[in-house]
């Protein structure tokens, strides 16, 4: 009878079964029983019928069979397969929950729609969210421009200079953009809907408290509160709209940006009417009530999928605390490392500083847009004071702002329809269209600086509005093309924070220029230089990056084609003989086999 060798590997339990209390499945039981039956045959054999060299093998087989018998006894103690699978599934679910409890970016922790990564519906309730976003943008981004209507009254009331008065819209606009990290945290924790509603409440209360101000410093504080509310309403609105639209994202972004145009055209007229009837204090109180409508807009911004966030529970050990000084020191070091890692993860989720190093396109876009904002907001603040300074009535100056907003209302939907066409989807040239519009916007400021007549200002606001509409409709589209959607909230937050610095210093610098020169025209010339140079920087840098990328792709494609069509190298023996294809191969023919 032939001897049967037993593989010792068959006798081992896998590490997972040992870790789970040596539980096994039915297939493992059958395997151990099979090994036991094979070795039992060896035990039943008579030693007298074997040779000396077989006795040594039988001794080894007997020892292995003894181990197999012990394994059989332990197998009988294992729980049934159903219980094992149930416990295994519970532990696997627990491991999956632990592995997903620490996401790496903000989009995995925020709204349920962001956590589940569901496909954008590109319609349906998204159109309601789009309308709500338009209203939010009309009440937030366009609101600082109507402060110019109250510019002269605030100077008279508090006996302030141009520099001191210009801090009011500067602080409001700066906090609107600087609150990006805080906004990202609130969106991650509470979702876009709740954050927008909180922002509407803060902006309304801040504007209402401005009516009670007794000094210009009080206006600074309330302007900061109002601007923070604008930030909490504006950024989540853009974020959730990007979740609802993917295929029509360019069209949705351009159409939602018309909300800013609606605010630019309507808020100055409303503010002028309120100022003539109720004064600046009553106007601020009424405008505070109008800003509360952001809460209504936020209420309709429901996430794509519903589901509460799973709370994270900490495990508390019941073991006594008998740690030595060395162990406590080690634990303190581990705590410091954990806190440092948590802080780095926080920066990664909310600030996206790593994109400034790892993503050259985002870095260039952030620098260009930040430099551009130094001069693109100042004309909106100083247009009305510039017109009234040259003996143009306040009603006509407000009408200029209305024309500016009306041009935006007309052009932005047109830009949305054109840029949202299928032939433009996925295009990488949006950044050049954006930079071209910014260049025209910057050069148009020279018209305003050269002449202060109503006709010249009317031409200026038309050209300024056209270029502003195209640039505004592509601002967030280019950003979405620059970074992946999962990093968009943190990228937008960092970009807004960088913009806040230039928004904060832009109007005060313009006010200082007016106080020292006594001329508003120098302000518009300075804005022209800032915006135009930012446009040239964007064109040059992105052209360099695109050329480098195209050169790399061309090199890779050429290398791939050369590898595809390259003939294999054949090493021939010197004695090889070739025969004609017409002749039949003879026995002396040497065939090449080494390739």
PDB file of C-alpha atoms in Angstrom, residues 280-575:
ATOM      1  CA  UNK A 280     -29.902 105.807   6.022  1.00  0.00           C
ATOM      2  CA  UNK A 281     -30.854 104.326   9.412  1.00  0.00           C
ATOM      3  CA  UNK A 282     -34.332 103.320   8.338  1.00  0.00           C
ATOM      4  CA  UNK A 283     -32.927 102.014   5.063  1.00  0.00           C
ATOM      5  CA  UNK A 284     -30.430  99.795   6.887  1.00  0.00           C
ATOM      6  CA  UNK A 285     -33.211  98.398   9.081  1.00  0.00           C
ATOM      7  CA  UNK A 286     -35.425  97.552   6.092  1.00  0.00           C
ATOM      8  CA  UNK A 287     -32.527  96.075   4.142  1.00  0.00           C
ATOM      9  CA  UNK A 288     -31.768  93.860   7.124  1.00  0.00           C
ATOM     10  CA  UNK A 289     -35.263  92.431   6.843  1.00  0.00           C
ATOM     11  CA  UNK A 290     -34.748  91.868   3.115  1.00  0.00           C
ATOM     12  CA  UNK A 291     -31.559  89.911   3.797  1.00  0.00           C
ATOM     13  CA  UNK A 292     -33.512  87.457   5.963  1.00  0.00           C
ATOM     14  CA  UNK A 293     -34.883  86.021   2.720  1.00  0.00           C
ATOM     15  CA  UNK A 294     -31.610  84.100   2.467  1.00  0.00           C
ATOM     16  CA  UNK A 295     -33.051  81.818   5.155  1.00  0.00           C
ATOM     17  CA  UNK A 296     -35.976  81.006   2.860  1.00  0.00           C
ATOM     18  CA  UNK A 297     -33.610  80.279  -0.016  1.00  0.00           C
ATOM     19  CA  UNK A 298     -31.518  78.012   2.174  1.00  0.00           C
ATOM     20  CA  UNK A 299     -34.581  76.033   3.249  1.00  0.00           C
ATOM     21  CA  UNK A 300     -35.134  74.720  -0.301  1.00  0.00           C
ATOM     22  CA  UNK A 301     -31.494  73.640  -0.755  1.00  0.00           C
ATOM     23  CA  UNK A 302     -32.043  70.077   0.323  1.00  0.00           C
ATOM     24  CA  UNK A 303     -29.256  67.547  -0.224  1.00  0.00           C
ATOM     25  CA  UNK A 304     -29.519  64.999  -2.997  1.00  0.00           C
ATOM     26  CA  UNK A 305     -29.721  62.069  -0.544  1.00  0.00           C
ATOM     27  CA  UNK A 306     -31.011  62.266   3.007  1.00  0.00           C
ATOM     28  CA  UNK A 307     -29.490  60.571   5.977  1.00  0.00           C
ATOM     29  CA  UNK A 308     -28.004  61.765   9.258  1.00  0.00           C
ATOM     30  CA  UNK A 309     -24.323  61.697   9.925  1.00  0.00           C
ATOM     31  CA  UNK A 310     -23.167  58.765  12.028  1.00  0.00           C
ATOM     32  CA  UNK A 311     -21.743  59.988  15.297  1.00  0.00           C
ATOM     33  CA  UNK A 312     -18.310  58.916  16.258  1.00  0.00           C
ATOM     34  CA  UNK A 313     -18.190  57.155  19.610  1.00  0.00           C
ATOM     35  CA  UNK A 314     -15.038  57.000  21.622  1.00  0.00           C
ATOM     36  CA  UNK A 315     -14.105  53.813  23.430  1.00  0.00           C
ATOM     37  CA  UNK A 316     -13.549  54.149  27.172  1.00  0.00           C
ATOM     38  CA  UNK A 317     -11.459  51.451  28.810  1.00  0.00           C
ATOM     39  CA  UNK A 318     -12.448  49.971  32.165  1.00  0.00           C
ATOM     40  CA  UNK A 319      -8.877  48.977  33.015  1.00  0.00           C
ATOM     41  CA  UNK A 320      -7.260  50.714  36.002  1.00  0.00           C
ATOM     42  CA  UNK A 321      -4.909  53.572  35.246  1.00  0.00           C
ATOM     43  CA  UNK A 322      -1.526  52.365  36.532  1.00  0.00           C
ATOM     44  CA  UNK A 323       0.689  54.198  34.071  1.00  0.00           C
ATOM     45  CA  UNK A 324       4.229  55.049  35.016  1.00  0.00           C
ATOM     46  CA  UNK A 325       5.837  58.411  34.361  1.00  0.00           C
ATOM     47  CA  UNK A 326       7.562  57.062  31.258  1.00  0.00           C
ATOM     48  CA  UNK A 327       4.290  55.698  29.913  1.00  0.00           C
ATOM     49  CA  UNK A 328       2.523  58.986  30.599  1.00  0.00           C
ATOM     50  CA  UNK A 329       5.276  60.863  28.758  1.00  0.00           C
ATOM     51  CA  UNK A 330       4.947  58.506  25.810  1.00  0.00           C
ATOM     52  CA  UNK A 331       1.186  58.961  25.856  1.00  0.00           C
ATOM     53  CA  UNK A 332       1.628  62.734  25.868  1.00  0.00           C
ATOM     54  CA  UNK A 333       3.919  62.509  22.833  1.00  0.00           C
ATOM     55  CA  UNK A 334       1.384  60.339  21.046  1.00  0.00           C
ATOM     56  CA  UNK A 335      -1.328  62.865  21.869  1.00  0.00           C
ATOM     57  CA  UNK A 336       0.771  65.683  20.427  1.00  0.00           C
ATOM     58  CA  UNK A 337       1.382  63.654  17.268  1.00  0.00           C
ATOM     59  CA  UNK A 338      -2.318  62.889  16.995  1.00  0.00           C
ATOM     60  CA  UNK A 339      -3.229  66.556  17.435  1.00  0.00           C
ATOM     61  CA  UNK A 340      -0.649  67.572  14.831  1.00  0.00           C
ATOM     62  CA  UNK A 341      -1.972  65.012  12.349  1.00  0.00           C
ATOM     63  CA  UNK A 342      -5.503  66.223  13.031  1.00  0.00           C
ATOM     64  CA  UNK A 343      -4.468  69.819  12.411  1.00  0.00           C
ATOM     65  CA  UNK A 344      -2.816  68.854   9.117  1.00  0.00           C
ATOM     66  CA  UNK A 345      -5.952  66.952   8.115  1.00  0.00           C
ATOM     67  CA  UNK A 346      -8.005  70.024   9.031  1.00  0.00           C
ATOM     68  CA  UNK A 347      -5.891  72.220   6.758  1.00  0.00           C
ATOM     69  CA  UNK A 348      -6.165  69.628   4.011  1.00  0.00           C
ATOM     70  CA  UNK A 349      -9.952  69.548   4.216  1.00  0.00           C
ATOM     71  CA  UNK A 350     -10.780  73.211   4.711  1.00  0.00           C
ATOM     72  CA  UNK A 351      -7.889  75.303   3.436  1.00  0.00           C
ATOM     73  CA  UNK A 352      -6.465  73.294   0.516  1.00  0.00           C
ATOM     74  CA  UNK A 353      -2.986  74.737   1.019  1.00  0.00           C
ATOM     75  CA  UNK A 354      -1.587  71.596  -0.595  1.00  0.00           C
ATOM     76  CA  UNK A 355      -3.189  72.627  -3.898  1.00  0.00           C
ATOM     77  CA  UNK A 356      -0.947  75.689  -4.019  1.00  0.00           C
ATOM     78  CA  UNK A 357       2.030  73.313  -4.213  1.00  0.00           C
ATOM     79  CA  UNK A 358       0.671  70.256  -6.013  1.00  0.00           C
ATOM     80  CA  UNK A 359      -1.662  71.945  -8.538  1.00  0.00           C
ATOM     81  CA  UNK A 360       0.104  74.565 -10.645  1.00  0.00           C
ATOM     82  CA  UNK A 361      -3.069  75.553 -12.500  1.00  0.00           C
ATOM     83  CA  UNK A 362      -4.945  76.256  -9.275  1.00  0.00           C
ATOM     84  CA  UNK A 363      -1.982  78.220  -7.918  1.00  0.00           C
ATOM     85  CA  UNK A 364      -1.836  80.392 -11.046  1.00  0.00           C
ATOM     86  CA  UNK A 365      -5.593  80.904 -11.060  1.00  0.00           C
ATOM     87  CA  UNK A 366      -5.653  81.838  -7.367  1.00  0.00           C
ATOM     88  CA  UNK A 367      -2.846  84.383  -7.782  1.00  0.00           C
ATOM     89  CA  UNK A 368      -4.420  85.921 -10.884  1.00  0.00           C
ATOM     90  CA  UNK A 369      -7.917  86.202  -9.423  1.00  0.00           C
ATOM     91  CA  UNK A 370      -6.574  87.594  -6.139  1.00  0.00           C
ATOM     92  CA  UNK A 371      -4.616  90.274  -7.975  1.00  0.00           C
ATOM     93  CA  UNK A 372      -7.632  91.019 -10.164  1.00  0.00           C
ATOM     94  CA  UNK A 373      -9.939  91.637  -7.196  1.00  0.00           C
ATOM     95  CA  UNK A 374      -7.712  94.463  -6.017  1.00  0.00           C
ATOM     96  CA  UNK A 375      -9.158  96.628  -8.772  1.00  0.00           C
ATOM     97  CA  UNK A 376     -12.410  95.051  -9.919  1.00  0.00           C
ATOM     98  CA  UNK A 377     -14.566  95.931  -6.880  1.00  0.00           C
ATOM     99  CA  UNK A 378     -13.352  99.478  -6.275  1.00  0.00           C
ATOM    100  CA  UNK A 379     -15.168 100.985  -9.329  1.00  0.00           C
ATOM    101  CA  UNK A 380     -18.482  99.653  -8.022  1.00  0.00           C
ATOM    102  CA  UNK A 381     -17.910 101.447  -4.716  1.00  0.00           C
ATOM    103  CA  UNK A 382     -16.651 104.749  -6.147  1.00  0.00           C
ATOM    104  CA  UNK A 383     -18.809 105.123  -9.261  1.00  0.00           C
ATOM    105  CA  UNK A 384     -21.651 106.920  -7.469  1.00  0.00           C
ATOM    106  CA  UNK A 385     -19.349 109.236  -5.425  1.00  0.00           C
ATOM    107  CA  UNK A 386     -17.370 109.953  -8.608  1.00  0.00           C
ATOM    108  CA  UNK A 387     -20.538 110.924 -10.479  1.00  0.00           C
ATOM    109  CA  UNK A 388     -21.919 113.102  -7.677  1.00  0.00           C
ATOM    110  CA  UNK A 389     -18.516 114.746  -7.276  1.00  0.00           C
ATOM    111  CA  UNK A 390     -18.834 115.974 -10.884  1.00  0.00           C
ATOM    112  CA  UNK A 391     -22.296 117.491 -10.331  1.00  0.00           C
ATOM    113  CA  UNK A 392     -24.350 114.523 -11.524  1.00  0.00           C
ATOM    114  CA  UNK A 393     -27.555 114.043  -9.543  1.00  0.00           C
ATOM    115  CA  UNK A 394     -27.858 111.103  -7.199  1.00  0.00           C
ATOM    116  CA  UNK A 395     -30.795 109.719  -9.172  1.00  0.00           C
ATOM    117  CA  UNK A 396     -28.745 109.690 -12.376  1.00  0.00           C
ATOM    118  CA  UNK A 397     -25.832 108.072 -10.549  1.00  0.00           C
ATOM    119  CA  UNK A 398     -28.153 105.347  -9.261  1.00  0.00           C
ATOM    120  CA  UNK A 399     -29.460 104.951 -12.799  1.00  0.00           C
ATOM    121  CA  UNK A 400     -25.905 104.215 -13.962  1.00  0.00           C
ATOM    122  CA  UNK A 401     -25.760 101.332 -11.488  1.00  0.00           C
ATOM    123  CA  UNK A 402     -29.118 100.162 -12.795  1.00  0.00           C
ATOM    124  CA  UNK A 403     -27.783 100.133 -16.373  1.00  0.00           C
ATOM    125  CA  UNK A 404     -24.758  98.184 -15.175  1.00  0.00           C
ATOM    126  CA  UNK A 405     -26.984  95.558 -13.613  1.00  0.00           C
ATOM    127  CA  UNK A 406     -29.312  95.499 -16.618  1.00  0.00           C
ATOM    128  CA  UNK A 407     -26.400  94.733 -18.949  1.00  0.00           C
ATOM    129  CA  UNK A 408     -25.401  91.890 -16.637  1.00  0.00           C
ATOM    130  CA  UNK A 409     -28.948  90.513 -16.648  1.00  0.00           C
ATOM    131  CA  UNK A 410     -28.984  90.516 -20.452  1.00  0.00           C
ATOM    132  CA  UNK A 411     -25.495  89.203 -21.142  1.00  0.00           C
ATOM    133  CA  UNK A 412     -25.059  86.539 -18.471  1.00  0.00           C
ATOM    134  CA  UNK A 413     -27.924  84.280 -19.654  1.00  0.00           C
ATOM    135  CA  UNK A 414     -26.665  84.686 -23.219  1.00  0.00           C
ATOM    136  CA  UNK A 415     -23.189  83.684 -22.114  1.00  0.00           C
ATOM    137  CA  UNK A 416     -24.742  80.761 -20.245  1.00  0.00           C
ATOM    138  CA  UNK A 417     -26.527  79.524 -23.370  1.00  0.00           C
ATOM    139  CA  UNK A 418     -23.497  79.915 -25.633  1.00  0.00           C
ATOM    140  CA  UNK A 419     -20.903  78.464 -23.273  1.00  0.00           C
ATOM    141  CA  UNK A 420     -23.259  75.671 -22.225  1.00  0.00           C
ATOM    142  CA  UNK A 421     -23.649  74.334 -25.775  1.00  0.00           C
ATOM    143  CA  UNK A 422     -22.463  70.737 -26.340  1.00  0.00           C
ATOM    144  CA  UNK A 423     -19.598  71.861 -28.563  1.00  0.00           C
ATOM    145  CA  UNK A 424     -18.110  73.866 -25.677  1.00  0.00           C
ATOM    146  CA  UNK A 425     -18.551  71.228 -22.969  1.00  0.00           C
ATOM    147  CA  UNK A 426     -15.277  69.974 -21.620  1.00  0.00           C
ATOM    148  CA  UNK A 427     -13.359  72.756 -23.329  1.00  0.00           C
ATOM    149  CA  UNK A 428     -10.054  73.793 -21.792  1.00  0.00           C
ATOM    150  CA  UNK A 429     -10.137  77.298 -23.291  1.00  0.00           C
ATOM    151  CA  UNK A 430     -12.558  78.793 -20.767  1.00  0.00           C
ATOM    152  CA  UNK A 431      -9.675  80.301 -18.838  1.00  0.00           C
ATOM    153  CA  UNK A 432      -8.580  82.288 -21.921  1.00  0.00           C
ATOM    154  CA  UNK A 433     -12.104  83.593 -22.474  1.00  0.00           C
ATOM    155  CA  UNK A 434     -12.169  84.569 -18.802  1.00  0.00           C
ATOM    156  CA  UNK A 435      -8.807  86.337 -19.057  1.00  0.00           C
ATOM    157  CA  UNK A 436      -9.894  88.184 -22.203  1.00  0.00           C
ATOM    158  CA  UNK A 437     -13.026  89.458 -20.486  1.00  0.00           C
ATOM    159  CA  UNK A 438     -10.940  90.578 -17.509  1.00  0.00           C
ATOM    160  CA  UNK A 439      -8.586  92.473 -19.844  1.00  0.00           C
ATOM    161  CA  UNK A 440     -11.486  94.359 -21.450  1.00  0.00           C
ATOM    162  CA  UNK A 441     -12.867  95.097 -17.998  1.00  0.00           C
ATOM    163  CA  UNK A 442      -9.577  96.577 -16.871  1.00  0.00           C
ATOM    164  CA  UNK A 443      -9.096  98.750 -19.945  1.00  0.00           C
ATOM    165  CA  UNK A 444     -12.640 100.119 -19.697  1.00  0.00           C
ATOM    166  CA  UNK A 445     -11.706 101.920 -16.474  1.00  0.00           C
ATOM    167  CA  UNK A 446      -9.601 104.315 -18.540  1.00  0.00           C
ATOM    168  CA  UNK A 447     -12.815 105.634 -20.139  1.00  0.00           C
ATOM    169  CA  UNK A 448     -14.223 106.550 -16.755  1.00  0.00           C
ATOM    170  CA  UNK A 449     -10.980 108.199 -15.714  1.00  0.00           C
ATOM    171  CA  UNK A 450     -10.704 110.244 -18.918  1.00  0.00           C
ATOM    172  CA  UNK A 451     -14.184 111.793 -18.825  1.00  0.00           C
ATOM    173  CA  UNK A 452     -16.808 112.397 -16.140  1.00  0.00           C
ATOM    174  CA  UNK A 453     -19.763 113.311 -18.349  1.00  0.00           C
ATOM    175  CA  UNK A 454     -22.957 111.316 -18.088  1.00  0.00           C
ATOM    176  CA  UNK A 455     -22.622 110.062 -21.683  1.00  0.00           C
ATOM    177  CA  UNK A 456     -19.064 108.837 -21.101  1.00  0.00           C
ATOM    178  CA  UNK A 457     -20.080 107.153 -17.872  1.00  0.00           C
ATOM    179  CA  UNK A 458     -22.985 105.495 -19.683  1.00  0.00           C
ATOM    180  CA  UNK A 459     -20.606 104.038 -22.290  1.00  0.00           C
ATOM    181  CA  UNK A 460     -18.298 102.971 -19.482  1.00  0.00           C
ATOM    182  CA  UNK A 461     -20.947 101.044 -17.550  1.00  0.00           C
ATOM    183  CA  UNK A 462     -22.073  99.236 -20.726  1.00  0.00           C
ATOM    184  CA  UNK A 463     -18.556  98.023 -21.586  1.00  0.00           C
ATOM    185  CA  UNK A 464     -17.778  97.340 -17.941  1.00  0.00           C
ATOM    186  CA  UNK A 465     -21.003  95.356 -17.591  1.00  0.00           C
ATOM    187  CA  UNK A 466     -20.388  93.293 -20.751  1.00  0.00           C
ATOM    188  CA  UNK A 467     -16.927  92.220 -19.689  1.00  0.00           C
ATOM    189  CA  UNK A 468     -18.006  91.725 -16.099  1.00  0.00           C
ATOM    190  CA  UNK A 469     -20.839  89.433 -17.221  1.00  0.00           C
ATOM    191  CA  UNK A 470     -18.609  87.106 -19.225  1.00  0.00           C
ATOM    192  CA  UNK A 471     -15.954  86.978 -16.515  1.00  0.00           C
ATOM    193  CA  UNK A 472     -18.514  86.429 -13.772  1.00  0.00           C
ATOM    194  CA  UNK A 473     -20.213  83.588 -15.646  1.00  0.00           C
ATOM    195  CA  UNK A 474     -16.882  81.735 -15.965  1.00  0.00           C
ATOM    196  CA  UNK A 475     -15.331  82.484 -12.582  1.00  0.00           C
ATOM    197  CA  UNK A 476     -16.449  79.286 -10.827  1.00  0.00           C
ATOM    198  CA  UNK A 477     -16.518  77.196 -13.999  1.00  0.00           C
ATOM    199  CA  UNK A 478     -12.779  77.692 -14.474  1.00  0.00           C
ATOM    200  CA  UNK A 479     -12.217  76.856 -10.812  1.00  0.00           C
ATOM    201  CA  UNK A 480     -14.219  73.620 -11.165  1.00  0.00           C
ATOM    202  CA  UNK A 481     -12.137  72.706 -14.217  1.00  0.00           C
ATOM    203  CA  UNK A 482      -8.940  73.422 -12.313  1.00  0.00           C
ATOM    204  CA  UNK A 483      -9.602  71.127  -9.324  1.00  0.00           C
ATOM    205  CA  UNK A 484     -11.638  67.983  -8.854  1.00  0.00           C
ATOM    206  CA  UNK A 485     -15.131  68.404  -7.470  1.00  0.00           C
ATOM    207  CA  UNK A 486     -14.270  66.672  -4.191  1.00  0.00           C
ATOM    208  CA  UNK A 487     -11.780  69.473  -3.420  1.00  0.00           C
ATOM    209  CA  UNK A 488     -13.956  72.310  -4.718  1.00  0.00           C
ATOM    210  CA  UNK A 489     -15.320  73.544  -1.324  1.00  0.00           C
ATOM    211  CA  UNK A 490     -11.851  73.761   0.217  1.00  0.00           C
ATOM    212  CA  UNK A 491     -10.390  75.255  -2.978  1.00  0.00           C
ATOM    213  CA  UNK A 492     -13.167  77.853  -3.088  1.00  0.00           C
ATOM    214  CA  UNK A 493     -12.653  78.616   0.599  1.00  0.00           C
ATOM    215  CA  UNK A 494      -8.927  79.203   0.140  1.00  0.00           C
ATOM    216  CA  UNK A 495      -9.509  81.329  -2.956  1.00  0.00           C
ATOM    217  CA  UNK A 496     -12.064  83.470  -1.151  1.00  0.00           C
ATOM    218  CA  UNK A 497      -9.720  83.867   1.809  1.00  0.00           C
ATOM    219  CA  UNK A 498      -6.948  85.073  -0.507  1.00  0.00           C
ATOM    220  CA  UNK A 499      -9.368  87.457  -2.185  1.00  0.00           C
ATOM    221  CA  UNK A 500     -10.414  88.858   1.172  1.00  0.00           C
ATOM    222  CA  UNK A 501      -7.009  90.470   1.633  1.00  0.00           C
ATOM    223  CA  UNK A 502      -7.250  92.467  -1.579  1.00  0.00           C
ATOM    224  CA  UNK A 503     -10.913  93.231  -0.947  1.00  0.00           C
ATOM    225  CA  UNK A 504      -9.965  94.616   2.451  1.00  0.00           C
ATOM    226  CA  UNK A 505      -7.141  96.898   1.315  1.00  0.00           C
ATOM    227  CA  UNK A 506      -8.564  97.919  -2.086  1.00  0.00           C
ATOM    228  CA  UNK A 507     -11.203 100.518  -1.103  1.00  0.00           C
ATOM    229  CA  UNK A 508      -9.111 102.064   1.719  1.00  0.00           C
ATOM    230  CA  UNK A 509      -6.147 102.466  -0.635  1.00  0.00           C
ATOM    231  CA  UNK A 510      -8.453 104.143  -3.125  1.00  0.00           C
ATOM    232  CA  UNK A 511      -9.763 106.392  -0.358  1.00  0.00           C
ATOM    233  CA  UNK A 512      -6.222 107.369   0.612  1.00  0.00           C
ATOM    234  CA  UNK A 513      -5.506 108.171  -3.035  1.00  0.00           C
ATOM    235  CA  UNK A 514      -8.564 110.425  -3.199  1.00  0.00           C
ATOM    236  CA  UNK A 515      -7.693 112.160   0.085  1.00  0.00           C
ATOM    237  CA  UNK A 516      -4.139 112.915  -1.070  1.00  0.00           C
ATOM    238  CA  UNK A 517      -4.893 113.931  -4.666  1.00  0.00           C
ATOM    239  CA  UNK A 518      -8.465 115.177  -4.452  1.00  0.00           C
ATOM    240  CA  UNK A 519      -9.213 113.416  -7.776  1.00  0.00           C
ATOM    241  CA  UNK A 520     -11.292 110.267  -8.281  1.00  0.00           C
ATOM    242  CA  UNK A 521      -9.873 109.677 -11.765  1.00  0.00           C
ATOM    243  CA  UNK A 522      -6.597 108.301 -10.381  1.00  0.00           C
ATOM    244  CA  UNK A 523      -8.564 105.564  -8.654  1.00  0.00           C
ATOM    245  CA  UNK A 524      -9.920 104.276 -11.957  1.00  0.00           C
ATOM    246  CA  UNK A 525      -6.502 104.437 -13.616  1.00  0.00           C
ATOM    247  CA  UNK A 526      -5.011 102.388 -10.793  1.00  0.00           C
ATOM    248  CA  UNK A 527      -7.827  99.847 -11.114  1.00  0.00           C
ATOM    249  CA  UNK A 528      -7.147  99.585 -14.833  1.00  0.00           C
ATOM    250  CA  UNK A 529      -3.499  98.719 -14.207  1.00  0.00           C
ATOM    251  CA  UNK A 530      -4.307  96.057 -11.588  1.00  0.00           C
ATOM    252  CA  UNK A 531      -6.998  94.262 -13.567  1.00  0.00           C
ATOM    253  CA  UNK A 532      -5.149  94.364 -16.903  1.00  0.00           C
ATOM    254  CA  UNK A 533      -1.901  92.989 -15.498  1.00  0.00           C
ATOM    255  CA  UNK A 534      -3.819  90.190 -13.764  1.00  0.00           C
ATOM    256  CA  UNK A 535      -5.355  89.207 -17.092  1.00  0.00           C
ATOM    257  CA  UNK A 536      -1.979  89.137 -18.839  1.00  0.00           C
ATOM    258  CA  UNK A 537      -0.567  87.010 -16.031  1.00  0.00           C
ATOM    259  CA  UNK A 538      -3.366  84.444 -16.408  1.00  0.00           C
ATOM    260  CA  UNK A 539      -2.929  84.210 -20.174  1.00  0.00           C
ATOM    261  CA  UNK A 540       0.846  83.863 -20.005  1.00  0.00           C
ATOM    262  CA  UNK A 541       0.965  81.345 -17.180  1.00  0.00           C
ATOM    263  CA  UNK A 542      -1.813  79.096 -18.483  1.00  0.00           C
ATOM    264  CA  UNK A 543      -0.346  79.204 -21.990  1.00  0.00           C
ATOM    265  CA  UNK A 544       2.966  78.029 -20.546  1.00  0.00           C
ATOM    266  CA  UNK A 545       1.275  75.205 -18.606  1.00  0.00           C
ATOM    267  CA  UNK A 546      -0.776  74.110 -21.617  1.00  0.00           C
ATOM    268  CA  UNK A 547       2.274  74.134 -23.890  1.00  0.00           C
ATOM    269  CA  UNK A 548       4.204  72.044 -21.417  1.00  0.00           C
ATOM    270  CA  UNK A 549       1.319  69.599 -21.072  1.00  0.00           C
ATOM    271  CA  UNK A 550       0.830  69.306 -24.852  1.00  0.00           C
ATOM    272  CA  UNK A 551       4.533  68.711 -25.355  1.00  0.00           C
ATOM    273  CA  UNK A 552       4.500  65.949 -22.760  1.00  0.00           C
ATOM    274  CA  UNK A 553       1.416  64.319 -24.282  1.00  0.00           C
ATOM    275  CA  UNK A 554       2.930  64.505 -27.758  1.00  0.00           C
ATOM    276  CA  UNK A 555       6.123  62.913 -26.502  1.00  0.00           C
ATOM    277  CA  UNK A 556       4.214  60.112 -24.804  1.00  0.00           C
ATOM    278  CA  UNK A 557       2.049  59.476 -27.872  1.00  0.00           C
ATOM    279  CA  UNK A 558       5.124  59.365 -30.150  1.00  0.00           C
ATOM    280  CA  UNK A 559       6.813  56.929 -27.818  1.00  0.00           C
ATOM    281  CA  UNK A 560       3.729  54.743 -27.751  1.00  0.00           C
ATOM    282  CA  UNK A 561       3.493  54.640 -31.552  1.00  0.00           C
ATOM    283  CA  UNK A 562       7.178  53.844 -31.888  1.00  0.00           C
ATOM    284  CA  UNK A 563       6.810  50.973 -29.433  1.00  0.00           C
ATOM    285  CA  UNK A 564       3.772  49.728 -31.319  1.00  0.00           C
ATOM    286  CA  UNK A 565       5.345  49.656 -34.765  1.00  0.00           C
ATOM    287  CA  UNK A 566       8.906  48.791 -33.789  1.00  0.00           C
ATOM    288  CA  UNK A 567      10.082  45.485 -35.297  1.00  0.00           C
ATOM    289  CA  UNK A 568      11.500  42.895 -32.904  1.00  0.00           C
ATOM    290  CA  UNK A 569      15.252  42.499 -32.858  1.00  0.00           C
ATOM    291  CA  UNK A 570      16.325  39.150 -34.337  1.00  0.00           C
ATOM    292  CA  UNK A 571      19.703  37.675 -33.446  1.00  0.00           C
ATOM    293  CA  UNK A 572      20.885  35.554 -36.382  1.00  0.00           C
ATOM    294  CA  UNK A 573      23.545  32.916 -36.399  1.00  0.00           C
ATOM    295  CA  UNK A 574      26.314  33.563 -38.960  1.00  0.00           C
ATOM    296  CA  UNK A 575      25.643  30.177 -40.575  1.00  0.00           C
TER     297      UNK A 575
END
